[in-house]
Short mmCIF file of C-alpha atoms in Angstrom, two decimals:
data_model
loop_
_atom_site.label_atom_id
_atom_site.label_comp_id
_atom_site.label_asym_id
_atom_site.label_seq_id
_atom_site.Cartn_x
_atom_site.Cartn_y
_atom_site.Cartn_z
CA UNK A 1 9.95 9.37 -16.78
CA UNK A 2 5.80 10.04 -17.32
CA UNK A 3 5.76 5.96 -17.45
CA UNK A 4 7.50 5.24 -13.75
CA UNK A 5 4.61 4.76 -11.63
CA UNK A 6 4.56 7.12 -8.55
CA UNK A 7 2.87 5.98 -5.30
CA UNK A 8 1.58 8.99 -3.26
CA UNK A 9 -0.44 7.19 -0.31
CA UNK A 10 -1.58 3.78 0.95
CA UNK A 11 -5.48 3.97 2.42
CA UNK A 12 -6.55 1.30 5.02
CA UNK A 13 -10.15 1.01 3.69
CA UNK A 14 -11.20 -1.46 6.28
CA UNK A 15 -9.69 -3.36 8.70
CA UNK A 16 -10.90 -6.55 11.38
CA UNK A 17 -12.23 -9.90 10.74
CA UNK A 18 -12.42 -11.11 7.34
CA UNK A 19 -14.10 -14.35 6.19
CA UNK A 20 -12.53 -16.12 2.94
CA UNK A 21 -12.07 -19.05 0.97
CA UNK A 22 -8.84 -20.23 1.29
CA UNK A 23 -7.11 -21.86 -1.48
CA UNK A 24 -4.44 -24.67 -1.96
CA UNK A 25 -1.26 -23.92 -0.02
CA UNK A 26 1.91 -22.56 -1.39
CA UNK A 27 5.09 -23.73 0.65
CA UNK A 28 6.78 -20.65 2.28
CA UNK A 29 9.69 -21.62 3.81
CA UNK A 30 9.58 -18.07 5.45
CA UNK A 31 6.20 -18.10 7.38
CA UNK A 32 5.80 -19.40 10.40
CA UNK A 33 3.52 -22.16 9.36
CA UNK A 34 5.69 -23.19 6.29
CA UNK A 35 3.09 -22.39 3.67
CA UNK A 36 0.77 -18.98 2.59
CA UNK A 37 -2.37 -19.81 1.24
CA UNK A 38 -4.04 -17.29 -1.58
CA UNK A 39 -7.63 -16.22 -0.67
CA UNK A 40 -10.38 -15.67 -2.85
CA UNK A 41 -13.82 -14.34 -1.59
CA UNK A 42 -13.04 -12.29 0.93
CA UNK A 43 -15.66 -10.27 2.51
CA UNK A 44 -15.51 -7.72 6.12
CA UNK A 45 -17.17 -9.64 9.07
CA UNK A 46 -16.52 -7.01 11.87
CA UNK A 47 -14.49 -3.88 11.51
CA UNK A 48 -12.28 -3.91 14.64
CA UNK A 49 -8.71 -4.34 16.00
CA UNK A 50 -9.66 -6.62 18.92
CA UNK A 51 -9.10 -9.99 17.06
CA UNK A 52 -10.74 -13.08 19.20
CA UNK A 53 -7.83 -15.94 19.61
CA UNK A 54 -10.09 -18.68 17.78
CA UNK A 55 -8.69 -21.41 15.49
CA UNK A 56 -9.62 -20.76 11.42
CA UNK A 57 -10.35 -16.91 11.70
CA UNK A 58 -8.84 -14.43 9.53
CA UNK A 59 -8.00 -11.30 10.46
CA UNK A 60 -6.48 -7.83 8.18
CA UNK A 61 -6.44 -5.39 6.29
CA UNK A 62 -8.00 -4.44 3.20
CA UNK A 63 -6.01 -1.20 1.61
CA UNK A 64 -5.70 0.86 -1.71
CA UNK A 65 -2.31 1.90 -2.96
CA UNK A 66 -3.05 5.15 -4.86
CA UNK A 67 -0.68 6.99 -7.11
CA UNK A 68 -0.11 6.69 -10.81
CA UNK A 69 -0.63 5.33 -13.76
CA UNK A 70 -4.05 3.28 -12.54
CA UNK A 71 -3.54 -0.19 -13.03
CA UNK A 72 0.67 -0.54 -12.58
CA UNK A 73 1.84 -3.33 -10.95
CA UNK A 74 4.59 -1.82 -8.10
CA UNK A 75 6.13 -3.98 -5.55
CA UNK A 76 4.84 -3.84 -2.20
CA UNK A 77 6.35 -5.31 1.30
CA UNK A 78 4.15 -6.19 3.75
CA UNK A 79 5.92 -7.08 7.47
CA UNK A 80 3.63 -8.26 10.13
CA UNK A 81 5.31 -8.13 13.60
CA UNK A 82 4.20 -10.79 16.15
CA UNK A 83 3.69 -10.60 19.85
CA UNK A 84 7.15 -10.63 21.85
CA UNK A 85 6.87 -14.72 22.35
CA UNK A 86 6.28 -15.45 18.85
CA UNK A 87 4.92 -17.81 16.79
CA UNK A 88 6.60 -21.31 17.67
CA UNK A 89 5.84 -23.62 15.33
CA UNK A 90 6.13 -27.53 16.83
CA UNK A 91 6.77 -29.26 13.94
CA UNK A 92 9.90 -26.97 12.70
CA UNK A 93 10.72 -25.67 15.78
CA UNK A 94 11.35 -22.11 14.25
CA UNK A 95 9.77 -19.40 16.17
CA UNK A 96 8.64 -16.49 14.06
CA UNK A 97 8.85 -12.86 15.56
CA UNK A 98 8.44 -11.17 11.97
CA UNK A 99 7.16 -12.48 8.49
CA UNK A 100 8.15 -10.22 5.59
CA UNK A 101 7.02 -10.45 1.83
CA UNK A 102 7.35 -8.19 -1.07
CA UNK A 103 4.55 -8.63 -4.14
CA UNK A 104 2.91 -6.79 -7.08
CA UNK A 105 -0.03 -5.16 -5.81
CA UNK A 106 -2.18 -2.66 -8.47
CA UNK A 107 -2.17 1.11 -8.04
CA UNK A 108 -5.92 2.09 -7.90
CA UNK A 109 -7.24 -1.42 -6.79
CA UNK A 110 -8.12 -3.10 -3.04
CA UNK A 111 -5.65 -5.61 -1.94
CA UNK A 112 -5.93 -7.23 1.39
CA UNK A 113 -3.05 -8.69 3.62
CA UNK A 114 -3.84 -10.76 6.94
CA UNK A 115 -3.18 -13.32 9.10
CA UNK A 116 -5.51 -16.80 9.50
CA UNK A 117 -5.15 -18.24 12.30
CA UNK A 118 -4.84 -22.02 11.25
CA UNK A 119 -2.81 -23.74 14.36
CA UNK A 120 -3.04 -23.66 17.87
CA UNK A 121 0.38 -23.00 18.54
CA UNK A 122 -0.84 -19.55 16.18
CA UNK A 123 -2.93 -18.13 19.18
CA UNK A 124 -0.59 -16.59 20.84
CA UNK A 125 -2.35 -13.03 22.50
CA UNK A 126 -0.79 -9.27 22.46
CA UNK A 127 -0.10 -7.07 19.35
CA UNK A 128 0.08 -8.03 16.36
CA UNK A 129 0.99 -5.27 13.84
CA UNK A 130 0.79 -5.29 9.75
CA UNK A 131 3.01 -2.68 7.47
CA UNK A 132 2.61 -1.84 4.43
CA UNK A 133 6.29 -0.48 2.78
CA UNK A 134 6.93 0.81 -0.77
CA UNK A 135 10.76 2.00 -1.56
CA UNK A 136 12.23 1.66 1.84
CA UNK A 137 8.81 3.91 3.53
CA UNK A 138 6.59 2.51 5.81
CA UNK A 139 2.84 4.00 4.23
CA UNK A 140 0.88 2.74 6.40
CA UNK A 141 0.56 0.47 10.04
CA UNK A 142 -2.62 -1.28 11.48
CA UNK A 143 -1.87 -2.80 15.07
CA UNK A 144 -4.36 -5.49 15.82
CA UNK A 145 -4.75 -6.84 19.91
CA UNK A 146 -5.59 -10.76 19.95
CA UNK A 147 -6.84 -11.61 22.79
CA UNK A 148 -6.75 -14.18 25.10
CA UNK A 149 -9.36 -17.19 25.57
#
């Protein structure tokens, strides 16, 4: 069918810190703070994959889905893999080794998929990896290093 939209790549356009305007939370039962919040204005502070462990910084990947037809909405998983400890979150007492989430992203347009580092009990140091999955294939991995105090 001419009118099933194909996905032939995933680009990493740039990846690092990111600064952003973060908007009113959404409860997420699934990530390890209990909530995702939706980010508008977000801009490239330093292109890098050593992330500094500091409260309120936000840290990704901006990428482009190409394929075709321009402009179709196709569902998209990203999984971001935590350091070995986790994230253990006080108040729930769940720790988190690996958040998953599947979403509409646009064929031809930037998306961008991150982490902000909100909580202490967030800044925990090692790798932390982001995927980026379409029909059961990884596309495409970005391993960031947070780093210790």
């Amino acid at each position: 069918n001419p009118r099933t939209p194909k996905i032939t790549s995933i680009e990493i356009l740039e990846k690092g810190v990111f600064k952003a305007q973060a908007r009113d939370p959404l409860q997420n039962r699934n990530s390890p703070g209990g909530v995702v919040r939706p980010l508008d204005s977000i801009s490239l502070v330093e292109s890098t994959t050593t992330i500094p462990s500091k409260q309120g910084m936000h840290f990704g990947i901006r990428y482009i889905v190409h394929g075709f037809p321009r402009g179709a909405r196709v569902p998209i998983k990203v999984v971001q893999h935590y350091p070995k400890a986790g994230l253990h979150n006080p108040r729930t007492k769940k720790t988190t080794l690996t958040y998953q989430q599947t979403s509409l992203k646009m064929i031809g347009y930037p998306n961008f998929d991150g982490y902000h580092l909100e909580n202490a009990w967030e800044l925990v140091p090692g790798i932390w990896t982001i995927e980026i999955w379409y029909d059961g294939h990884k596309l495409a991995e970005q391993k960031f290093e947070l780093t210790a105090k």
